[in-house]
Coordinates of C-alpha atoms in Angstrom, one line a residue:
M26 CA 124.2 62.7 128.3
A27 CA 121.5 64.9 130.0
L28 CA 118.1 64.9 128.3
T29 CA 116.8 68.3 127.0
L30 CA 113.7 69.8 128.5
T31 CA 111.7 68.7 125.5
N32 CA 112.9 65.1 125.7
Q33 CA 112.2 65.1 129.4
M34 CA 108.6 66.3 128.7
K35 CA 108.0 63.6 126.1
R36 CA 109.3 60.9 128.4
L37 CA 107.2 62.1 131.3
K38 CA 104.1 62.5 129.1
A39 CA 104.5 59.0 127.8
N40 CA 104.6 57.7 131.4
C41 CA 101.5 59.7 132.4
K42 CA 99.5 59.0 129.2
P43 CA 97.3 56.0 130.4
W44 CA 95.8 58.1 133.1
R45 CA 96.3 61.8 132.3
F46 CA 95.6 61.9 128.6
F47 CA 92.6 59.6 128.2
C48 CA 89.6 61.8 127.3
R49 CA 86.1 60.6 127.9
T50 CA 83.3 62.5 126.2
A51 CA 79.9 62.3 127.7
N52 CA 76.7 63.1 125.7
L53 CA 75.8 66.0 128.0
F54 CA 75.0 69.4 126.7
D55 CA 76.9 71.5 129.3
V56 CA 77.6 75.2 129.7
F57 CA 80.6 75.3 127.5
A58 CA 79.4 77.7 124.8
P59 CA 81.2 81.0 125.5
P60 CA 80.8 83.7 122.9
V61 CA 83.1 86.6 122.4
C62 CA 81.0 89.8 123.1
T63 CA 81.5 93.6 123.6
T64 CA 81.3 94.9 127.2
K65 CA 78.5 97.3 126.4
I66 CA 76.3 94.5 124.9
L67 CA 77.2 92.3 127.9
D68 CA 76.4 95.1 130.3
K69 CA 72.9 95.2 128.8
I70 CA 72.5 91.5 129.1
R71 CA 73.4 91.4 132.8
R72 CA 72.1 95.0 133.6
T73 CA 75.5 96.1 135.0
N74 CA 78.0 98.9 134.2
V75 CA 81.3 97.0 134.0
Q76 CA 82.6 99.1 131.1
D77 CA 82.4 102.3 133.1
G78 CA 84.6 100.5 135.7
E79 CA 87.2 99.7 133.1
A80 CA 90.2 102.1 132.7
G81 CA 88.9 104.9 130.4
G82 CA 85.8 102.8 129.6
I83 CA 88.0 100.6 127.4
T84 CA 88.2 96.8 127.9
Q85 CA 91.8 96.2 128.9
Q86 CA 91.6 92.5 130.0
I87 CA 89.6 89.4 129.1
G88 CA 86.6 89.0 131.5
S89 CA 83.9 86.4 131.7
T90 CA 80.3 86.2 132.8
Y91 CA 78.0 83.2 133.3
V92 CA 74.4 83.7 132.0
P93 CA 72.1 81.0 133.3
C94 CA 69.5 79.3 131.0
E95 CA 66.7 80.7 133.1
E96 CA 67.8 84.3 132.4
I97 CA 68.0 83.5 128.6
Q98 CA 64.5 82.0 128.7
R99 CA 63.2 85.0 130.6
Q100 CA 64.6 87.6 128.2
S101 CA 63.6 85.7 125.0
K102 CA 60.1 84.5 126.1
T103 CA 58.4 87.1 123.9
L104 CA 60.1 85.8 120.7
K105 CA 57.8 83.7 118.5
K106 CA 60.6 81.4 117.5
A107 CA 61.6 80.7 121.1
Q108 CA 58.1 79.6 122.1
G109 CA 58.1 75.8 122.4
F110 CA 61.9 75.6 122.0
D111 CA 63.5 73.1 124.4
F112 CA 66.4 74.9 126.1
N113 CA 69.0 72.1 126.9
V114 CA 72.1 74.1 127.7
P115 CA 72.4 75.1 131.4
G116 CA 73.6 78.5 130.4
L117 CA 76.3 80.5 128.5
L118 CA 79.8 81.5 129.6
V119 CA 80.4 84.8 127.8
I120 CA 84.0 85.8 127.3
D121 CA 84.6 89.6 126.9
T122 CA 87.7 90.6 125.0
P123 CA 89.2 94.0 124.2
G124 CA 88.2 95.6 120.9
H125 CA 91.3 97.8 120.3
E126 CA 93.5 96.6 117.3
A127 CA 96.5 96.1 119.6
F128 CA 94.7 93.5 121.6
S129 CA 94.4 91.0 118.7
N130 CA 96.4 88.5 120.8
L131 CA 93.7 88.6 123.6
R132 CA 90.9 88.2 121.1
S133 CA 92.8 85.3 119.7
R134 CA 93.1 83.8 123.1
G135 CA 89.5 84.4 123.8
S136 CA 88.4 82.9 120.5
S137 CA 90.5 79.8 121.1
L138 CA 88.4 79.2 124.3
C139 CA 85.0 79.7 122.7
N140 CA 82.6 77.6 120.7
I141 CA 80.6 80.4 119.1
A142 CA 81.5 84.1 118.7
I143 CA 79.5 87.3 118.5
L144 CA 81.1 89.7 116.0
V145 CA 79.9 93.2 116.8
V146 CA 79.6 95.6 113.8
D147 CA 78.6 99.2 114.1
I148 CA 75.8 99.9 111.7
M149 CA 76.9 103.5 111.4
H150 CA 80.5 102.6 110.4
G151 CA 80.4 99.1 108.9
I152 CA 83.5 96.9 109.0
E153 CA 86.4 98.7 110.8
P154 CA 90.0 97.5 111.0
Q155 CA 89.5 95.5 114.2
T156 CA 86.4 94.0 112.8
A157 CA 88.3 92.8 109.7
E158 CA 91.1 91.4 112.0
S159 CA 88.4 89.5 114.0
I160 CA 86.9 88.1 110.8
E161 CA 90.3 86.7 109.7
L162 CA 90.8 85.3 113.2
L163 CA 87.5 83.5 113.2
R164 CA 88.2 82.2 109.7
R165 CA 91.6 80.8 110.7
R166 CA 90.0 79.0 113.7
K167 CA 87.0 78.0 111.6
A168 CA 84.9 79.3 114.5
P169 CA 81.1 79.8 113.9
F170 CA 79.8 83.3 114.7
I171 CA 76.8 85.5 114.8
I172 CA 76.9 89.2 113.8
A173 CA 75.4 91.8 116.2
L174 CA 74.6 94.8 114.0
N175 CA 74.9 97.3 116.8
K176 CA 73.8 100.9 117.5
V177 CA 70.5 100.7 115.5
D178 CA 69.2 103.2 118.1
R179 CA 71.4 105.8 116.3
L180 CA 69.2 105.7 113.2
N181 CA 67.0 108.8 112.9
G182 CA 63.6 108.2 114.4
W183 CA 64.3 104.6 115.6
N184 CA 61.6 103.0 117.6
S185 CA 61.5 99.2 117.2
L186 CA 61.8 97.2 114.1
K187 CA 58.1 96.6 113.5
K188 CA 57.1 100.1 114.5
Q189 CA 59.4 102.1 112.2
K190 CA 58.4 105.1 110.1
P191 CA 59.1 104.6 106.4
H192 CA 62.1 107.0 106.3
T193 CA 63.7 105.2 109.3
M194 CA 63.2 101.8 107.8
Q195 CA 64.7 103.1 104.5
D196 CA 67.7 104.4 106.5
F197 CA 68.1 100.9 108.1
E198 CA 67.8 99.1 104.8
T199 CA 70.4 101.4 103.2
R200 CA 72.9 100.9 105.9
W201 CA 72.2 97.2 106.2
N202 CA 72.8 96.7 102.5
Q203 CA 76.1 98.6 102.7
V204 CA 77.2 96.3 105.5
K205 CA 76.1 93.2 103.5
V206 CA 78.1 94.4 100.5
Q207 CA 81.2 94.8 102.8
F208 CA 80.8 91.2 104.0
A209 CA 80.3 90.0 100.4
E210 CA 83.6 91.6 99.5
K211 CA 85.2 89.4 102.2
S212 CA 83.5 86.4 100.6
L213 CA 80.9 86.0 103.4
N214 CA 77.2 85.5 102.9
V215 CA 75.1 87.2 105.6
D216 CA 71.4 87.6 106.3
L217 CA 69.1 89.0 108.9
W218 CA 68.4 86.1 111.3
Y219 CA 64.6 86.2 110.9
N220 CA 65.0 86.0 107.1
N221 CA 67.8 83.3 107.1
K222 CA 66.5 80.1 105.5
N223 CA 70.0 78.5 105.2
M224 CA 72.0 78.9 108.4
K225 CA 74.8 76.7 107.1
E226 CA 75.6 78.9 104.2
F227 CA 74.5 82.4 105.6
V228 CA 75.8 84.0 108.8
N229 CA 73.0 85.3 111.0
V230 CA 72.8 89.0 111.6
V231 CA 70.9 90.3 114.6
P232 CA 70.2 94.1 114.8
T233 CA 70.9 95.3 118.3
S234 CA 71.3 98.3 120.5
A235 CA 73.6 98.0 123.6
H236 CA 72.0 101.3 124.7
T237 CA 68.3 100.4 124.6
G238 CA 68.5 96.6 124.7
E239 CA 66.9 96.2 121.3
G240 CA 67.7 92.8 119.8
I241 CA 69.5 91.4 122.9
P242 CA 66.8 88.7 123.5
D243 CA 67.1 87.7 119.8
L244 CA 70.9 87.5 120.1
L245 CA 70.8 85.3 123.2
F246 CA 68.2 83.0 121.7
M247 CA 70.1 82.6 118.5
I248 CA 73.3 81.6 120.4
V249 CA 71.5 78.9 122.2
Y250 CA 69.6 77.8 119.1
L251 CA 72.7 77.5 117.0
S252 CA 74.7 75.8 119.8
Q253 CA 72.1 73.1 120.3
K254 CA 71.3 72.6 116.6
M255 CA 74.8 72.8 115.0
L256 CA 77.4 72.5 117.8
A257 CA 76.1 69.7 119.9
R258 CA 79.4 67.7 119.6
D259 CA 81.6 70.7 120.3
I260 CA 79.8 71.6 123.5
A261 CA 79.7 68.1 124.9
F262 CA 81.4 68.0 128.3
S263 CA 84.8 66.4 128.6
E264 CA 86.7 65.3 131.7
E265 CA 90.0 66.5 130.4
L266 CA 90.9 69.8 132.0
E267 CA 91.2 72.9 129.9
C268 CA 91.8 75.9 132.1
T269 CA 93.5 79.2 131.3
V270 CA 94.7 81.9 133.8
L271 CA 93.4 85.3 132.9
E272 CA 94.6 87.5 135.7
V273 CA 96.4 87.5 139.0
K274 CA 94.8 89.6 141.8
T275 CA 95.0 90.2 145.5
I276 CA 91.6 89.9 147.2
Q277 CA 91.1 91.0 150.8
G278 CA 90.4 88.0 153.0
Y279 CA 91.7 85.5 150.4
G280 CA 95.2 86.8 149.6
T281 CA 96.6 86.4 146.0
T282 CA 94.1 84.7 143.6
V283 CA 94.0 83.9 139.9
D284 CA 91.0 84.5 137.7
A285 CA 90.7 81.6 135.2
I286 CA 88.4 80.3 132.5
L287 CA 87.5 76.6 133.1
A288 CA 86.7 75.6 129.6
N289 CA 86.4 71.9 130.1
G290 CA 86.8 69.3 132.9
H291 CA 86.5 70.0 136.6
I292 CA 88.5 71.3 139.5
R293 CA 88.1 70.7 143.2
E294 CA 89.0 72.3 146.5
G295 CA 92.3 70.6 147.7
D296 CA 93.5 69.8 144.1
T297 CA 97.2 70.3 143.4
I298 CA 97.6 72.8 140.6
V299 CA 100.6 73.8 138.5
V300 CA 100.9 77.2 136.9
S301 CA 103.7 79.1 135.1
G302 CA 105.5 81.5 137.3
L303 CA 108.0 84.4 136.8
E304 CA 110.6 82.4 138.7
G305 CA 109.7 78.9 137.7
P306 CA 106.7 76.6 137.8
I307 CA 104.4 77.1 140.8
V308 CA 103.0 74.0 142.5
T309 CA 100.3 74.8 145.1
T310 CA 97.0 73.5 146.6
V311 CA 93.6 75.0 145.9
R312 CA 92.4 76.6 149.1
S313 CA 89.1 78.0 147.8
L314 CA 87.2 78.0 144.6
L315 CA 85.3 81.2 144.3
M316 CA 82.6 82.1 141.8
P317 CA 80.7 85.4 141.2
A318 CA 76.9 85.2 141.2
P319 CA 75.3 84.5 137.8
M320 CA 75.2 87.6 135.6
K321 CA 78.2 89.1 137.4
D322 CA 81.6 89.7 135.7
L323 CA 84.6 87.9 137.0
R324 CA 86.7 91.1 137.0
V325 CA 84.4 93.1 139.2
K326 CA 84.4 92.9 143.0
N327 CA 81.5 90.7 144.0
A328 CA 80.1 88.7 146.9
Y329 CA 81.7 85.4 145.8
T330 CA 80.3 82.0 146.5
T331 CA 82.6 79.2 147.7
N332 CA 82.4 75.8 146.0
K333 CA 83.9 72.4 146.7
E334 CA 84.0 71.6 143.0
V335 CA 83.4 73.5 139.8
K336 CA 82.6 71.9 136.4
A337 CA 83.1 73.5 133.0
A338 CA 82.5 75.9 131.6
Q339 CA 82.8 78.6 134.2
G340 CA 84.8 81.7 135.1
I341 CA 86.4 81.0 138.5
K342 CA 88.6 82.6 141.0
I343 CA 91.2 80.3 142.6
A344 CA 92.7 81.1 146.0
A345 CA 95.9 79.3 146.9
K346 CA 99.4 80.0 148.4
D347 CA 102.4 81.3 146.4
L348 CA 100.4 82.7 143.4
E349 CA 102.0 86.1 143.6
K350 CA 104.3 85.5 140.7
A351 CA 101.9 83.4 138.5
V352 CA 101.8 84.4 134.9
A353 CA 98.4 85.2 133.3
G354 CA 97.6 84.1 129.8
L355 CA 99.0 80.5 130.2
P356 CA 97.3 77.1 131.0
L357 CA 96.6 75.9 134.5
A358 CA 97.0 72.2 135.1
V359 CA 95.8 69.9 137.8
A360 CA 98.0 67.0 139.1
R361 CA 95.6 64.2 139.9
H362 CA 98.6 62.0 140.9
A363 CA 102.1 62.8 142.3
Y364 CA 103.8 61.2 139.3
E365 CA 102.3 63.7 137.0
L366 CA 104.0 66.7 138.7
P367 CA 107.5 66.5 136.9
Y368 CA 105.8 66.6 133.5
L369 CA 103.4 69.3 134.4
K370 CA 106.1 71.5 135.9
A371 CA 108.3 71.0 132.8
E372 CA 105.3 71.8 130.6
A373 CA 104.6 75.0 132.6
E374 CA 108.2 76.1 132.3
A375 CA 108.3 75.3 128.6
N376 CA 105.1 77.2 127.9
L377 CA 106.4 80.5 129.5
A378 CA 109.9 80.0 127.9
A379 CA 108.4 79.5 124.4
T380 CA 106.1 82.5 124.7
L381 CA 108.8 84.9 125.9
N382 CA 111.4 83.5 123.4
A383 CA 108.9 84.2 120.6
I384 CA 109.1 87.9 121.4
K385 CA 112.0 89.4 119.4
T386 CA 114.4 91.7 121.2
V387 CA 117.4 93.7 120.0
D388 CA 120.5 95.2 121.6
E389 CA 119.2 98.8 121.3
G390 CA 115.6 99.4 122.4
V391 CA 113.1 100.2 125.1
V392 CA 112.3 97.9 128.1
V393 CA 108.7 96.7 128.2
Q394 CA 106.9 95.7 131.4
A395 CA 103.3 94.4 131.6
S396 CA 100.9 92.8 134.1
T397 CA 100.0 89.8 132.1
L398 CA 101.2 87.9 129.1
G399 CA 98.3 89.1 127.0
S400 CA 99.0 92.7 127.9
L401 CA 102.7 92.2 127.1
E402 CA 101.8 90.8 123.7
A403 CA 99.3 93.7 123.1
L404 CA 102.0 96.2 123.8
M405 CA 104.5 94.4 121.6
T406 CA 102.0 94.4 118.8
F407 CA 101.8 98.2 119.0
L408 CA 105.5 98.7 119.3
N409 CA 106.2 96.4 116.3
S410 CA 103.7 98.3 114.2
E411 CA 105.5 101.5 115.0
K412 CA 108.9 99.9 114.3
I413 CA 110.0 100.7 117.9
P414 CA 112.8 98.3 119.0
V415 CA 112.5 96.4 122.3
S416 CA 115.6 95.3 124.2
A417 CA 114.0 93.4 127.1
V418 CA 110.6 92.3 128.3
N419 CA 109.2 91.2 131.6
I420 CA 106.0 90.5 133.4
G421 CA 105.1 92.0 136.8
P422 CA 106.1 95.1 138.8
V423 CA 109.0 97.3 137.9
Y424 CA 112.0 96.6 140.1
K425 CA 115.6 98.0 140.3
R426 CA 116.8 95.2 138.1
D427 CA 114.5 96.4 135.3
V428 CA 115.8 100.0 135.7
F429 CA 119.4 98.6 135.4
R430 CA 118.5 96.9 132.2
A431 CA 117.1 100.1 130.8
S432 CA 120.2 102.1 131.9
I433 CA 122.3 100.0 129.5
Q434 CA 120.7 102.1 126.7
L435 CA 122.3 105.3 128.1
E436 CA 125.5 104.1 126.4
R437 CA 124.0 102.3 123.5
N438 CA 121.2 104.7 122.4
P439 CA 120.0 107.2 125.0
K440 CA 116.6 107.9 123.4
Y441 CA 115.6 104.3 124.3
A442 CA 116.6 104.6 127.9
M443 CA 113.1 104.1 129.2
I444 CA 110.6 101.6 130.6
L445 CA 107.1 101.3 129.2
A446 CA 105.1 99.9 132.1
F447 CA 101.5 98.8 131.3
D448 CA 99.2 98.2 134.2
V449 CA 101.9 97.3 136.7
P450 CA 103.1 98.9 140.0
I451 CA 106.5 100.6 140.2
D452 CA 108.7 99.8 143.2
R453 CA 109.7 102.9 145.1
E454 CA 113.4 102.1 145.0
A455 CA 113.1 101.4 141.3
Q456 CA 111.6 104.9 140.8
A457 CA 114.3 106.5 142.9
M458 CA 117.0 104.7 140.9
A459 CA 115.4 105.7 137.6
D460 CA 115.2 109.4 138.6
K461 CA 118.9 109.3 139.6
E462 CA 120.1 107.6 136.4
G463 CA 117.9 109.6 134.1
I464 CA 115.7 106.7 133.0
K465 CA 112.1 107.6 132.0
I466 CA 109.4 105.3 133.3
F467 CA 106.1 105.7 131.5
S468 CA 103.2 104.0 133.4
A469 CA 99.6 103.7 132.4
D470 CA 96.7 101.3 132.8
I471 CA 95.3 102.1 129.4
I472 CA 97.3 101.2 126.3
Y473 CA 96.1 104.3 124.5
H474 CA 97.5 106.6 127.2
L475 CA 100.8 104.7 127.3
E476 CA 101.0 105.1 123.5
E477 CA 100.3 108.9 123.8
R478 CA 102.9 109.5 126.5
F479 CA 105.5 107.5 124.5
R480 CA 104.8 109.4 121.3
E481 CA 105.0 112.8 123.2
H482 CA 108.3 111.8 124.7
M483 CA 109.8 110.6 121.4
E484 CA 108.7 113.8 119.7
E485 CA 110.4 115.8 122.5
V486 CA 113.6 113.7 122.1
K487 CA 113.4 114.1 118.3
Q488 CA 113.1 117.9 118.5
R489 CA 115.9 118.1 121.1
L490 CA 118.3 116.1 119.0
R491 CA 117.4 118.0 115.8
E492 CA 118.2 121.2 117.6
Q493 CA 121.5 119.7 119.0
F494 CA 122.6 118.5 115.5
K495 CA 121.2 121.4 113.6
F496 CA 124.6 122.7 112.5
V497 CA 126.2 119.3 112.3
A498 CA 123.8 118.1 109.6
V499 CA 124.7 119.6 106.2
F500 CA 122.1 119.3 103.5
P501 CA 123.4 118.6 100.0
C502 CA 123.1 121.4 97.5
R503 CA 124.7 122.5 94.2
L504 CA 124.5 126.2 93.3
R505 CA 125.2 128.3 90.2
I506 CA 126.2 132.0 90.7
L507 CA 124.0 134.6 88.9
P508 CA 126.6 137.2 87.7
E509 CA 123.9 139.9 87.3
H510 CA 123.1 139.6 91.0
I511 CA 126.4 140.3 92.8
F512 CA 125.5 142.6 95.8
N513 CA 128.7 142.4 97.9
A514 CA 132.0 140.8 96.9
R515 CA 133.6 140.4 100.3
D516 CA 133.0 139.9 104.0
P517 CA 130.2 139.1 103.8
I518 CA 129.7 137.9 100.2
V519 CA 126.2 138.6 99.1
V520 CA 125.2 137.0 95.7
G521 CA 122.3 135.6 93.9
V522 CA 122.4 131.9 93.1
H523 CA 120.3 129.4 91.2
V524 CA 119.6 126.1 93.1
E525 CA 120.6 123.4 90.6
E526 CA 120.0 120.5 93.0
G527 CA 119.3 119.8 96.7
V528 CA 118.2 121.9 99.6
V529 CA 119.8 125.1 100.8
R530 CA 119.6 126.3 104.4
E531 CA 121.3 128.5 107.0
G532 CA 124.6 127.1 108.3
T533 CA 125.6 125.3 105.1
P534 CA 129.4 125.4 104.5
L535 CA 130.2 126.0 100.8
V536 CA 133.3 125.0 98.7
I537 CA 134.3 125.1 95.1
P538 CA 135.3 121.6 93.9
G539 CA 136.9 122.9 90.7
K540 CA 139.5 124.9 92.7
E541 CA 140.8 122.1 95.0
F542 CA 137.7 122.4 97.3
L543 CA 138.4 126.0 98.1
E544 CA 136.3 127.0 101.2
I545 CA 134.2 130.1 100.6
G546 CA 132.4 130.3 103.9
V547 CA 129.1 129.5 105.6
I548 CA 125.6 130.6 104.6
A549 CA 124.5 133.0 107.2
S550 CA 121.0 133.8 105.7
L551 CA 119.0 133.4 102.6
E552 CA 116.2 135.3 100.9
F553 CA 113.6 134.4 98.3
D554 CA 111.4 137.0 96.7
N555 CA 112.9 139.7 99.1
K556 CA 111.8 137.6 102.1
T557 CA 114.0 135.7 104.6
V558 CA 113.4 132.0 104.4
D559 CA 114.7 129.0 106.2
L560 CA 115.0 126.7 103.2
A561 CA 115.3 126.9 99.4
Y562 CA 114.8 124.1 96.9
K563 CA 115.8 123.0 93.5
G564 CA 114.9 125.4 90.7
Q565 CA 114.6 128.5 92.9
D566 CA 116.7 131.7 92.5
I567 CA 117.7 133.0 95.9
C568 CA 120.0 135.5 97.5
I569 CA 122.5 134.2 100.0
K570 CA 124.9 135.9 102.5
I571 CA 128.1 134.0 103.1
Q572 CA 130.2 134.7 106.2
P573 CA 133.9 133.8 106.2
T574 CA 135.0 130.9 108.4
G575 CA 138.8 131.1 108.3
A576 CA 141.4 133.8 108.8
E577 CA 141.7 134.3 105.0
K578 CA 138.6 136.0 103.6
R579 CA 137.5 135.0 100.1
M580 CA 136.6 137.6 97.5
Y581 CA 134.3 137.3 94.6
G582 CA 136.2 138.3 91.4
R583 CA 139.6 137.5 92.9
H584 CA 139.3 133.9 94.3
F585 CA 136.2 132.8 92.3
D586 CA 133.6 134.0 89.9
H587 CA 130.3 133.0 88.3
T588 CA 131.9 130.2 86.3
D589 CA 132.7 128.3 89.5
E590 CA 130.1 125.9 90.9
L591 CA 129.4 126.0 94.7
V592 CA 128.5 122.8 96.6
S593 CA 127.8 122.1 100.3
K594 CA 130.8 120.7 102.1
I595 CA 129.7 117.3 103.7
S596 CA 131.5 114.9 106.0
R597 CA 130.9 111.5 107.5
E598 CA 129.6 113.2 110.6
S599 CA 127.2 115.4 108.7
I600 CA 125.8 112.5 106.7
N601 CA 125.1 110.5 109.8
A602 CA 123.4 113.5 111.4
C603 CA 121.2 113.8 108.3
K604 CA 120.3 110.1 108.4
D605 CA 119.6 110.0 112.1
H606 CA 117.7 113.3 112.6
F607 CA 116.7 114.9 109.3
R608 CA 116.0 111.9 107.1
D609 CA 112.4 113.0 106.3
D610 CA 113.5 116.6 105.4
L611 CA 115.3 115.3 102.3
K612 CA 113.6 113.8 99.3
K613 CA 114.8 110.9 97.2
D614 CA 116.6 113.2 94.7
D615 CA 118.3 115.0 97.6
W616 CA 119.7 111.7 98.8
K617 CA 120.9 110.9 95.3
L618 CA 122.9 114.2 95.3
M619 CA 124.2 113.2 98.8
V620 CA 125.6 110.0 97.2
K621 CA 127.3 112.1 94.4
L622 CA 128.9 114.5 96.9
K623 CA 130.0 111.6 99.0
K624 CA 132.0 110.2 96.0
L625 CA 133.2 113.7 95.2
F626 CA 134.6 114.2 98.7
Q627 CA 135.8 110.6 98.8
I628 CA 134.0 109.8 102.0
L629 CA 134.0 106.2 103.1

């Protein structure tokens, strides 16, 4: 009997174990200490403007920057605590993750790569939703972190901490105490780093300004200090490879490359690498190992330096053949020996399958397309929070096959006949097919913009369907005729009524249940307090004009009178229309009346 993929992997892994999975830890303090940091703070550290280059100024992908030890020493040389301190780490690899709530998966991926994190808190707003989510993430991973109390320059009259006027210092103390209370409510002890006497019990807080650079030297020094004093074992170099693909890019002169974080181990030019691909595992040979200059972000175009070998931890760009369909967000492996290839290929295939299978899809829903696995997960996070069903997902450009999958929704549920494409190109033939079939393709490189366009479209669809089913949907109502307000007995019938239950609106057909469901007509208009209104509710006295619907015209006083109760005539079709397009227009009591009328009319 054929072995399953999992069994094959176990067998291959067992065969490889003596060579591949032996981990030797050296007592070397290496560069592997990448904190999670905001782009603006990181821009100040490296004196760049990466965030302005991001789509809409919002971090959309994970990036990385290597900060050498010399730069840290230079920036922190004025600090009294740094004088005489022995800097043992070669530098810091800083991972920059998106801050938007929808990108929690990318922050999670970033935090899993890092040894120590910087949690940025706005002193003007305190703990915000994404801050709270990051705290829980760090707690789950038991990851040490430092708090950057950012935007202190916004305080009125701010100069520098030791040169403040009394009212500015008072403002700082007030806001800092508010933030401290917020952390205490989350069972976290925090203290300003220069006052902290117990760093094992209290989280260090560094006041900073990404705008002026205030506190950035303090922040850099504290990262190094804590890394060397408390995380020596964690940042020790290991030969076992830990490498994650961040992004797939085409670079002029190098072809398709992958940006990756080399968290541990080493990689050489000429190594055989295995990565997960859209059409199966990709096995290729490293042609070039490119690195940006120190203090430069991996995402930004740079004059790259070529290396024969790179040791962790570094952000690297790998140039090799056949990387066009590599999937970002998954591990990259190096096959040191030919017999490792079958296991590594099976592992790469299983990683992608497990990730995509974990994304829940349904028969009726939108098609989602994204550039990377992280972007796909971010988009799914938003769609799930909005209870938007997804029928299919994919990574990479939008092709005709994706449009075909979306076209299936034209029969199942037309409002979902669309593709949400995040940060991916759209094939010209695919766009032409979508236009012909009536499939909407919403494309954006900022998740906020995609969200806005989707919301606008869904609102348009909602209003169009409400207008289409306006007279199909019948709101439930029960009316009592007021005998002292009979204005016209026939064609049209104009009478005053009291709304006993439900909602009354134009177009509502009325019947009398007590006279074998005698049809009276349809409400043509209604008035309340001598003014025409669209709706009337329980407890109101209104005047209604009833137009006949059949050949036989009903007459008040002959066919019915004030002792007869009027109710709206509902059907299975009208109930479905109310559920699908007017659910929020009816309150809980209105739906209870709908259930009563459903039993009255014996509707299944």
